[in-house]
Short mmCIF file of C-alpha atoms in Angstrom, two decimals:
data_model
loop_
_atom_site.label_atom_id
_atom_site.label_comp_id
_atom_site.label_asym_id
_atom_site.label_seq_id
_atom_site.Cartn_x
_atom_site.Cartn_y
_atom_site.Cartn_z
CA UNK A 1 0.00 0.00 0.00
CA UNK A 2 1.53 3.21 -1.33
CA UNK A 3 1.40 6.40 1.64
CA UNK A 4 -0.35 9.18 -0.75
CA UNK A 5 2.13 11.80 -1.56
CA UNK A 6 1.78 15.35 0.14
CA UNK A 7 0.69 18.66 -1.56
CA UNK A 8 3.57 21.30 -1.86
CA UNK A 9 1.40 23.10 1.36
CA UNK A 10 1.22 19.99 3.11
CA UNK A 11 5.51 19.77 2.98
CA UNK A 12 5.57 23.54 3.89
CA UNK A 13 3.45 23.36 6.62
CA UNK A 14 5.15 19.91 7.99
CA UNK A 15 8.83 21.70 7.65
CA UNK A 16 7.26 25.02 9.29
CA UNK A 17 5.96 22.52 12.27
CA UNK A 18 9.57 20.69 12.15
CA UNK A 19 11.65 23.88 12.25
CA UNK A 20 9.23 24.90 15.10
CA UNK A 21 9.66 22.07 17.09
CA UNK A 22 13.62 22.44 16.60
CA UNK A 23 13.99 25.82 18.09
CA UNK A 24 12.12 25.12 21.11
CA UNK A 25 14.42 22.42 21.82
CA UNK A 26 16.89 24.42 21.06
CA UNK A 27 14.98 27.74 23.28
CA UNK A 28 16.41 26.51 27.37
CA UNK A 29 20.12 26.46 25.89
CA UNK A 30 19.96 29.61 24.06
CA UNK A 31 18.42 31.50 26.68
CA UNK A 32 20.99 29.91 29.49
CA UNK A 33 23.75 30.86 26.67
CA UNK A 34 22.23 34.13 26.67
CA UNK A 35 22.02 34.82 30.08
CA UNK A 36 25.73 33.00 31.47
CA UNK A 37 27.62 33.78 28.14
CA UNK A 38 26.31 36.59 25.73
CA UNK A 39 24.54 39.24 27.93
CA UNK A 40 28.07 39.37 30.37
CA UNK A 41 30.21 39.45 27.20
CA UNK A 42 28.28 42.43 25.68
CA UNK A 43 28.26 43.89 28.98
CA UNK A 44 31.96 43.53 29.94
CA UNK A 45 32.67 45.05 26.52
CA UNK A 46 30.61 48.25 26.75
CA UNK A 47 32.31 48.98 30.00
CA UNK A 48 35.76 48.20 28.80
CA UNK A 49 35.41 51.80 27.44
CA UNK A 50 34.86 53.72 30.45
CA UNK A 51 37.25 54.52 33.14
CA UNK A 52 35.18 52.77 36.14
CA UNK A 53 35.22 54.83 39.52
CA UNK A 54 34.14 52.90 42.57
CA UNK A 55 31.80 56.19 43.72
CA UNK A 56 31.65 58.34 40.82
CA UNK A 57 29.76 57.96 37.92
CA UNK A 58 32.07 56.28 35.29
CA UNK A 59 33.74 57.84 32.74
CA UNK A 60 33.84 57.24 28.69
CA UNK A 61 37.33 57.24 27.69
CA UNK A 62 36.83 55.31 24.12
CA UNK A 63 39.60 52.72 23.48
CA UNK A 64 42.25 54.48 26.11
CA UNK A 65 41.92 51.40 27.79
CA UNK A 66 43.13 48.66 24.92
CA UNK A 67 45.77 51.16 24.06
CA UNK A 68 47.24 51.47 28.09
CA UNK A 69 46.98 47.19 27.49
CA UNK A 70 48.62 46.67 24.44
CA UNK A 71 51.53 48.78 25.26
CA UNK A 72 51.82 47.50 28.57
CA UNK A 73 54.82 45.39 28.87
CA UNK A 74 53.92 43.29 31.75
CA UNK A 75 50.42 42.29 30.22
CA UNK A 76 52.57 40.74 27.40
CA UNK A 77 54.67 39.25 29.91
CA UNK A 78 51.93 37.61 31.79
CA UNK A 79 50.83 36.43 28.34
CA UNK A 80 54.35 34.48 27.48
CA UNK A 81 54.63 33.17 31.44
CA UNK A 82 50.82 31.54 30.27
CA UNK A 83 52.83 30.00 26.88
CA UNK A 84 55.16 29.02 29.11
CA UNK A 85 52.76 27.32 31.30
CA UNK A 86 51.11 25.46 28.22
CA UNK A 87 54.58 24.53 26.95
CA UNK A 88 55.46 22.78 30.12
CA UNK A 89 52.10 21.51 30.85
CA UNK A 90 50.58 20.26 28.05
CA UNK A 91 53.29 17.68 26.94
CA UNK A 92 53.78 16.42 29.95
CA UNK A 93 49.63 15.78 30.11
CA UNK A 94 49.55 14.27 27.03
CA UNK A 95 52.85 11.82 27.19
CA UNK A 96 51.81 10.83 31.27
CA UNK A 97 48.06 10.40 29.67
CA UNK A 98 48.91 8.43 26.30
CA UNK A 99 51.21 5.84 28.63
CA UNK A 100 48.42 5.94 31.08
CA UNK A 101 45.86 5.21 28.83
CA UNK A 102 48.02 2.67 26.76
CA UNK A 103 48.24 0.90 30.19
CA UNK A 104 44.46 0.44 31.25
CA UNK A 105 44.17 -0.57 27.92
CA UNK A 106 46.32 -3.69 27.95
CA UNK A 107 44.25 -4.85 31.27
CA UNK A 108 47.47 -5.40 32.84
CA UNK A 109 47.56 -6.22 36.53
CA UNK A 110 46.80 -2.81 38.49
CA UNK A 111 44.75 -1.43 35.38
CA UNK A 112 41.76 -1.42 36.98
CA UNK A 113 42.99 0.05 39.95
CA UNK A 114 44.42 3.11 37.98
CA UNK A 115 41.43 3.70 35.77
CA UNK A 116 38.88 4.02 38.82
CA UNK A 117 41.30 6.62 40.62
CA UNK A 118 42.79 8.98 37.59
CA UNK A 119 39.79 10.59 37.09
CA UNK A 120 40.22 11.55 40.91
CA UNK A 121 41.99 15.16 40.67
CA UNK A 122 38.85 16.38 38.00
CA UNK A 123 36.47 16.27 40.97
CA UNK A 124 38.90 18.34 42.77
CA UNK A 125 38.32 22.11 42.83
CA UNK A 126 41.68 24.18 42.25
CA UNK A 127 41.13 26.07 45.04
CA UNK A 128 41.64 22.70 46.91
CA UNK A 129 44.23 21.34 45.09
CA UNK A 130 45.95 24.50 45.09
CA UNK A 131 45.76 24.86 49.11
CA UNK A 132 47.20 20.92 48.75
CA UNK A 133 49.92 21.49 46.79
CA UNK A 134 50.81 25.11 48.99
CA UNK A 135 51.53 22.34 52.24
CA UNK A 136 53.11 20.37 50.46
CA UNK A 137 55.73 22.85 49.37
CA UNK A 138 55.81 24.32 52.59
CA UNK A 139 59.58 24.88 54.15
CA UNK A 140 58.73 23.52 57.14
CA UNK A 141 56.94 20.14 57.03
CA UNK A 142 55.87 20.13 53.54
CA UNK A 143 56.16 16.54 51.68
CA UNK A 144 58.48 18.01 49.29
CA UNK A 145 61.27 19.06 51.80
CA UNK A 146 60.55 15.80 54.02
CA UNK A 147 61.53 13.74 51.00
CA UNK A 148 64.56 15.46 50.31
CA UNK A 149 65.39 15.23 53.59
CA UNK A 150 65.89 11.53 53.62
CA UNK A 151 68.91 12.18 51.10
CA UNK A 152 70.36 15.10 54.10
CA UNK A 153 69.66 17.59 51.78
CA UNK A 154 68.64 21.28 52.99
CA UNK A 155 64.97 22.60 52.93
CA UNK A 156 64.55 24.12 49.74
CA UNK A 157 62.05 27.44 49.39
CA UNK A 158 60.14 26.02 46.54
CA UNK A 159 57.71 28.97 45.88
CA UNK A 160 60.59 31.30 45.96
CA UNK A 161 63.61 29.36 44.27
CA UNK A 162 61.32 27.33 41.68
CA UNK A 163 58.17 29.39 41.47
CA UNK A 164 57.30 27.79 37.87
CA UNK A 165 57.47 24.05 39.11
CA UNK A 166 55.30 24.72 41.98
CA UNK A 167 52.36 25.67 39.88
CA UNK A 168 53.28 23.62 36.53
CA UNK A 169 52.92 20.60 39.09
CA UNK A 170 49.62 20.81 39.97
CA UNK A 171 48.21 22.32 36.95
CA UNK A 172 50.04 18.09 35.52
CA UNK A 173 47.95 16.86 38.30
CA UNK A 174 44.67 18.19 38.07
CA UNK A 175 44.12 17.60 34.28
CA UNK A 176 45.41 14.49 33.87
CA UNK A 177 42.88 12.27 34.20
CA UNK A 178 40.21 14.01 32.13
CA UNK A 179 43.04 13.56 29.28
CA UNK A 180 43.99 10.22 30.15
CA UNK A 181 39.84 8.79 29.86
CA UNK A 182 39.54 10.63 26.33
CA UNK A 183 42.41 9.22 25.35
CA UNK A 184 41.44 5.57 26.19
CA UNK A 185 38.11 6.18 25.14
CA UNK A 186 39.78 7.12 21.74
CA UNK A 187 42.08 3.99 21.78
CA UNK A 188 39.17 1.35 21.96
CA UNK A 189 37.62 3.40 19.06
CA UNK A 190 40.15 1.89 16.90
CA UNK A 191 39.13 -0.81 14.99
CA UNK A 192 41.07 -4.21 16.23
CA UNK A 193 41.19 -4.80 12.17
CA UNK A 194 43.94 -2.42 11.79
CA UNK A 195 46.40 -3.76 14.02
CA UNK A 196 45.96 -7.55 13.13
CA UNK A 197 46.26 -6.84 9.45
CA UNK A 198 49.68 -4.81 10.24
CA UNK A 199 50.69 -7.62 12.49
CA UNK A 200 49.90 -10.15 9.53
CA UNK A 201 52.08 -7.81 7.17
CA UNK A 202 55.11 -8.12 10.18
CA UNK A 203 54.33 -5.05 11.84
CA UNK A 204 55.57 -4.60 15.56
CA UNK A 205 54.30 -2.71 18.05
CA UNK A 206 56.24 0.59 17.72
CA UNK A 207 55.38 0.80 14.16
CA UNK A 208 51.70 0.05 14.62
CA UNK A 209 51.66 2.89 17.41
CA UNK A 210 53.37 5.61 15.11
CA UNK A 211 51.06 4.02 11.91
CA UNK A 212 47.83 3.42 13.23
CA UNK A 213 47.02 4.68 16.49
CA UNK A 214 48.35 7.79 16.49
CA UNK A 215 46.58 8.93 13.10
CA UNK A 216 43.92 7.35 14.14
CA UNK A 217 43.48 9.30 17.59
CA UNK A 218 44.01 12.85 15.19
CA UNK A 219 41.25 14.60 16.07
CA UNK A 220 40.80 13.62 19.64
CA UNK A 221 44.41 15.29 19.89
CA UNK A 222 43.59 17.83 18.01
CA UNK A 223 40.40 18.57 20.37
CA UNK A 224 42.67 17.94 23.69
CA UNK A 225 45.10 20.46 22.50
CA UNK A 226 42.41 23.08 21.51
CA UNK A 227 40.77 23.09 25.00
CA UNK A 228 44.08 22.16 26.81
CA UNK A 229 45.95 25.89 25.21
CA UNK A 230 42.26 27.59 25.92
CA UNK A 231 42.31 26.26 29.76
CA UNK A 232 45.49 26.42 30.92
CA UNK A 233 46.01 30.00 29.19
CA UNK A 234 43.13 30.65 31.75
CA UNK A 235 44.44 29.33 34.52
CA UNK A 236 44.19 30.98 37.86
CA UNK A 237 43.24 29.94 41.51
CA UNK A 238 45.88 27.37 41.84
CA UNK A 239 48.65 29.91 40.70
CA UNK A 240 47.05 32.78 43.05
CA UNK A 241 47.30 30.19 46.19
CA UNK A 242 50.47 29.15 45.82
CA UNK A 243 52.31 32.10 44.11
CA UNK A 244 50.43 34.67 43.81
CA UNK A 245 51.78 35.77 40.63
CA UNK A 246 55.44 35.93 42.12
CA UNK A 247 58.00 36.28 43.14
CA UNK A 248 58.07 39.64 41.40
CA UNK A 249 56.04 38.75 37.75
CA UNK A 250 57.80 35.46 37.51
CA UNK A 251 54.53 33.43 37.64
CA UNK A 252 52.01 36.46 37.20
CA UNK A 253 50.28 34.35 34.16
CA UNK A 254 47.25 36.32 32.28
CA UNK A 255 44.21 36.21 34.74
CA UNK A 256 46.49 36.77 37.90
CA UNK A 257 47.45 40.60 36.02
CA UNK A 258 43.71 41.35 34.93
CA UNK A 259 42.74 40.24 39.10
CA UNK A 260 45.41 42.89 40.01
CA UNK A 261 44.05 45.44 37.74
CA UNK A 262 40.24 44.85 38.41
CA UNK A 263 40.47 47.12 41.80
CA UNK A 264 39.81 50.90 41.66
CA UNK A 265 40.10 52.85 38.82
CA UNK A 266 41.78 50.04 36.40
CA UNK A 267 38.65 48.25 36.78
CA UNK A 268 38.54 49.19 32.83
CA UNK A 269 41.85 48.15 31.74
CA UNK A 270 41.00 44.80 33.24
CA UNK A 271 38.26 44.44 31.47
CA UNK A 272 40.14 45.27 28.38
CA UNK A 273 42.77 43.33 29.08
CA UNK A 274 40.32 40.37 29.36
CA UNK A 275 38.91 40.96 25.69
CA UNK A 276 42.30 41.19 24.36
CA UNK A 277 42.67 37.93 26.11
CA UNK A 278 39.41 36.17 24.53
CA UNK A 279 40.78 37.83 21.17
CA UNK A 280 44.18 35.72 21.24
CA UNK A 281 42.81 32.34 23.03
CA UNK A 282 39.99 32.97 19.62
CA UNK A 283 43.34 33.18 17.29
CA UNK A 284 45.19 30.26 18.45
CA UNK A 285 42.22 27.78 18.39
CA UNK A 286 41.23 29.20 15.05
CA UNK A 287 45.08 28.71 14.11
CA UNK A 288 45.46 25.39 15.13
CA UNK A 289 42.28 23.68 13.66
CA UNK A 290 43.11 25.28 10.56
CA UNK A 291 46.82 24.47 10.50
CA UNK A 292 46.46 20.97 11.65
CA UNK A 293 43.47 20.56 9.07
CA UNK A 294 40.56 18.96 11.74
CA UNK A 295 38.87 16.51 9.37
CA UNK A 296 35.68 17.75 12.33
CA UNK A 297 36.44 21.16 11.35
CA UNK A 298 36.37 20.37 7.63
CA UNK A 299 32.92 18.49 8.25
CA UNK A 300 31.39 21.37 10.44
#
């Protein structure tokens, strides 16, 4: 029995009804976007062009406050301690989380242990962690100088004579396990086909990691590196507990020098600084899916 075939009205009014239906799907996460997301964004950015005064009425200055910004050397400071950050984070992340990952993978005794704890430090707040990590690096009692200790070495003053590695640590620690999951996640995504045709042809296990599970886990790197540059560039209330942005600007990274500016009358510049901050996170994730050519990026 053939279903009778619909007027040109009929299809109209059915994709009218359709599209309807859509958008109020689509209505409760547009108007929390709206509310969380768009409305503060417009809002921040109208005000980045006044000169705020805590109990005056503010005053409209046009861009004076992007130009203070850009040719303020220490805001381009903060922003190459935060590349400095990613560069020391990241890889370690990624080569701790591929091993990892290979690991609970291969179901080898103590697999099962790891994969129910590395997801541990996500659930973790960085206010916590960070307060963790500041007793452990304490100079008197902290973990750190107890285990040196057992080798009669001296207390070391770790926030003062290796500032970075106190909050390049933690920052390790914290994502780890989010990376290490998507990463195994990606791994059993792999078809088994691949590697026993490549072990048919004589291929060993080094050669079927850098030939088939590494291209095959492209865009799932691609994706970890995107959000990995855009969070840790962001980073903040583990740096501010332990450092504090110094000593001096050593580890003042890009949201500790907008917090510093957001008091008094630089409230402004702060806010400036901040959109000249969403400007270059914007830039690099554009720069990478493009450069790396995303086959998702391609698709979307």
């Amino acid at each position: 029995m053939k279903l009778p075939k619909l007027s040109v009205n009929a299809k109209a009014k059915t994709k009218l009804r359709n599209t309807r239906i859509a958008f109020l799907f689509i209505l409760p996460a547009f108007a929390l976007i709206s509310v969380f997301v768009i409305y503060p964004f417009c809002t921040a950015f109208y005000r980045s062009f006044f000169q705020i005064h805590p109990y005056i009425a503010d005053e409209f200055i046009g861009w004076q406050n992007y130009k203070i910004v850009i040719t303020d050397k220490y805001f381009w400071y903060s922003i190459w301690v935060g590349v400095k950050y990613i560069l020391c984070v990241i890889p370690i992340q990624f080569i701790f989380a591929f091993a990892i990952a290979l690991f609970i993978k291969s179901k080898a005794t103590g697999s099962a242990i790891i994969k129910a704890t590395i997801y541990i430090p996500n659930i973790i707040s960085g206010i916590v962690a960070g307060s963790l990590f500041l007793f452990m690096f304490s100079y008197n009692g902290g973990a750190f100088n107890r285990l040196i200790g057992l080798f009669n070495l001296p207390n070391i003053s770790w926030t003062q004579d290796y500032p970075f590695f106190t909050i390049v640590l933690p920052g390790v620690w914290l994502g780890l396990g989010y990376i290490t999951l998507v990463m195994h996640a990606a791994l059993l995504d792999i078809p088994k086909e691949y590697y026993e045709a490549a072990e048919i042809d004589g291929a060993n296990r080094f050669i079927r990691l850098i030939f088939i599970t590494l291209p095959s886990m492209k865009n799932i790197i691609i994706y970890l590196l995107v959000t990995g540059v855009a969070g840790n560039l962001q980073v903040f209330d583990t740096v501010y507990l332990i450092t504090g942005g110094g000593p001096g600007n050593e580890t003042t990274v890009p949201t500790i020098y907008i917090y510093y500016r957001r008091f008094g009358t630089t409230q402004g510049q702060a806010i400036a600084a901040s959109m000249v901050l969403f400007i270059i996170l914007a830039g690099l994730s554009s720069i990478m899916l493009t450069r790396m050519k995303s086959e998702k990026s391609i698709e979307g």
